Amino acid sequence: MSAITRDAASVITIEQAGQHDAQQVTLRGWLYNVRESGKLLFPIFRDGTGIIQGVCSQKEHPQAFEALRGLTQESSVIVTGIIRSEKRAPGGYEIGVTKVEIVQKVPESDPYPIQLKEHGVDFLLDRRHLWIRSPRQAAILRIRAEAIRAAREYMDGQGYTLTDAPVFTPAACEGTTTLFEVNYIDDQKAYLTQSGQLYVEATAMALGKVYTFGPTFRAEKSKTRRHLTEFWMLEPEAAYADLSDMMALGEGLVSHMVQSALKNRQRELETLKRDTAKLANVRPPFPRISYEEAIRILNEHGNSAKMGDDFGGDEETLLSSEYDRPVMVHRYPAAIKAFYMQPDPQRPDLALGFDMLAPEGYGEIIGGGQRVHDYDLLVKRLRENKLPEEAFQWYLDLRRYGSVPHAGFGLGLERTVAWICGTEHIREVIPFPRTIYRVYP
Ligand code: 4AD
Ligand code: MG
């Protein structure tokens, strides 16, 4: 293999092509496709930042022509040529190829398995390590990265300090039915974290306003388009904060993520053919409705949900279709919510919690609210939920020593990004999805 560096001045990415009109440049990437038309070749190159069409003439550049003719898909190539504005080309520019260096040729006997045609989703998921090269998948991963960048920018800007939560934990946070048990050193039992919440409650008492952002794990037996077994969650927590503070933070955070994607990832959203008009309105304030109002709205639309029911996908989709931006449903019955939720002093049967439901059927993207801060009530809740008190002694310490009202939430990154991208299933928005039957590749 030859050297892969070139005169730095002329090496550009495809994304930068527009700034080099009529100039000679070098691109380093892969052959996406090549079409032959008599003495002309029309290769398409990709480099991770975009795709560009090329033209190569046999008469003018016989060596480049021979290198490209019949070249196999995904062979790695370094290409030199002149950038030209071309309205009909995808991206608006093409490259007149003058020189081609093949870095690795994909053997004809073992061609790249993902062809430029429709493939079944299992076929693609088995080849996820290659599938991510397709323009659509690469665009999704760029939007994901932008969503993460924007989310952290927003949280930092609001004065929240990042404090990472552990992945190995001694106890459940979100119910014992979805715990992944790990055989820890010397046969100690540990679990993969379901949520960093309990730990950010501790760091909030140390630093005031904090968040954690990392992978979380749930042995979800559900095979829906909204469930992964490993997903990323951003979890803010603040001392001396209440439910309404968290709803305001949630709408600000989600708006900033959406608006940043619209501003900075326009090309990628175009690649996905996302109807961005549906995202443009995502700005505060988001509607806030109580659980009881939600039940009323559902009933008016012929859904038979009744007080005390938890909402499933159908209810969430129906509710969110009433609004052009996410809706926040607050004060669910305490009985259907987690042990740590603070009861509403006016209505102790209701929890001071909220869910944020994304439009277009993407469902719950945020869950959170105020935490029980009273020691005795928390002990009672642990017992009612049959949770092991010893494992929660450290958590109870937060109520023993300077307990204060506090609140937070968890934003599911993949559900949020799936909605921004408009993808059918959330497994497309994480580089290597883990689902009920899949831990490969
Ligand atoms: O509503 P959840 O279960 O809330 C918590 O875990 C709280 N402890 C968070 C907190 O208050 N700090 O999960 C939060 C969000 C959901 O709204 C959803 O977006 C996402 O995490 N989520 C999942 N995403 C993908 N696959 C799954 N299996 C998910 N389960 C939850
Ligand atoms: Mg929830």
CSV table of N, CA, C and O in Angstrom, one decimal, residues 13 38 42 53 66 77 97 105 128 145 200 244 268 283 339 342 377 381:
chain,number,residue,atom,x,y,z
A,13,THR,N,-12.1,17.3,1.8
A,13,THR,CA,-13.1,16.4,1.9
A,13,THR,C,-14.3,16.7,0.9
A,13,THR,O,-14.3,17.9,0.5
A,38,GLY,N,-19.5,4.3,-22.9
A,38,GLY,CA,-18.6,4.5,-24.0
A,38,GLY,C,-17.2,4.8,-23.5
A,38,GLY,O,-16.6,4.1,-22.7
A,42,PHE,N,-18.3,7.3,-15.2
A,42,PHE,CA,-19.0,8.2,-14.2
A,42,PHE,C,-18.9,7.5,-12.8
A,42,PHE,O,-19.8,6.8,-12.4
A,53,GLN,N,-19.9,12.9,-7.5
A,53,GLN,CA,-19.9,12.2,-8.8
A,53,GLN,C,-18.6,12.7,-9.6
A,53,GLN,O,-18.2,13.8,-9.5
A,66,GLU,N,-8.3,3.5,-16.9
A,66,GLU,CA,-8.1,2.0,-16.7
A,66,GLU,C,-8.2,1.6,-15.2
A,66,GLU,O,-8.7,0.5,-14.9
A,77,VAL,N,-9.8,4.4,-2.6
A,77,VAL,CA,-9.1,5.2,-3.7
A,77,VAL,C,-8.7,6.6,-3.3
A,77,VAL,O,-9.4,7.2,-2.5
A,97,VAL,N,-11.9,13.7,-13.1
A,97,VAL,CA,-10.8,12.9,-12.6
A,97,VAL,C,-9.6,12.9,-13.5
A,97,VAL,O,-9.8,12.6,-14.7
A,105,LYS,N,-8.0,-2.8,-3.5
A,105,LYS,CA,-9.0,-3.2,-4.4
A,105,LYS,C,-9.8,-4.3,-3.8
A,105,LYS,O,-9.2,-5.3,-3.4
A,128,ARG,N,-23.9,-4.7,10.0
A,128,ARG,CA,-24.0,-3.3,10.5
A,128,ARG,C,-22.6,-2.6,10.3
A,128,ARG,O,-22.5,-1.4,10.1
A,145,ALA,N,-24.4,12.6,16.4
A,145,ALA,CA,-23.3,13.3,17.0
A,145,ALA,C,-23.6,14.8,17.2
A,145,ALA,O,-23.3,15.4,18.3
A,200,VAL,N,-26.7,10.7,40.2
A,200,VAL,CA,-26.7,12.1,40.0
A,200,VAL,C,-27.5,12.8,41.1
A,200,VAL,O,-27.3,14.0,41.4
A,244,SER,N,-41.8,21.8,37.8
A,244,SER,CA,-41.9,22.8,36.7
A,244,SER,C,-40.5,23.3,36.2
A,244,SER,O,-40.3,23.5,35.0
A,268,GLU,N,-27.5,16.5,5.8
A,268,GLU,CA,-27.8,15.1,6.3
A,268,GLU,C,-29.4,14.9,6.3
A,268,GLU,O,-29.9,13.8,6.0
A,283,ARG,N,-40.0,24.7,19.4
A,283,ARG,CA,-39.4,25.7,20.3
A,283,ARG,C,-40.3,25.9,21.5
A,283,ARG,O,-41.5,25.7,21.4
A,339,PHE,N,-40.5,4.1,42.4
A,339,PHE,CA,-40.6,4.2,43.8
A,339,PHE,C,-40.1,5.6,44.3
A,339,PHE,O,-40.5,6.1,45.4
A,342,GLN,N,-41.8,11.8,44.0
A,342,GLN,CA,-42.5,12.6,45.1
A,342,GLN,C,-44.0,12.7,44.8
A,342,GLN,O,-44.4,13.1,43.7
A,377,LEU,N,-40.6,8.4,54.2
A,377,LEU,CA,-41.4,8.0,53.0
A,377,LEU,C,-40.6,7.2,52.0
A,377,LEU,O,-41.1,6.2,51.4
A,381,ARG,N,-41.4,3.4,50.6
A,381,ARG,CA,-41.5,3.1,49.2
A,381,ARG,C,-40.6,2.0,48.8
A,381,ARG,O,-40.9,1.1,48.0
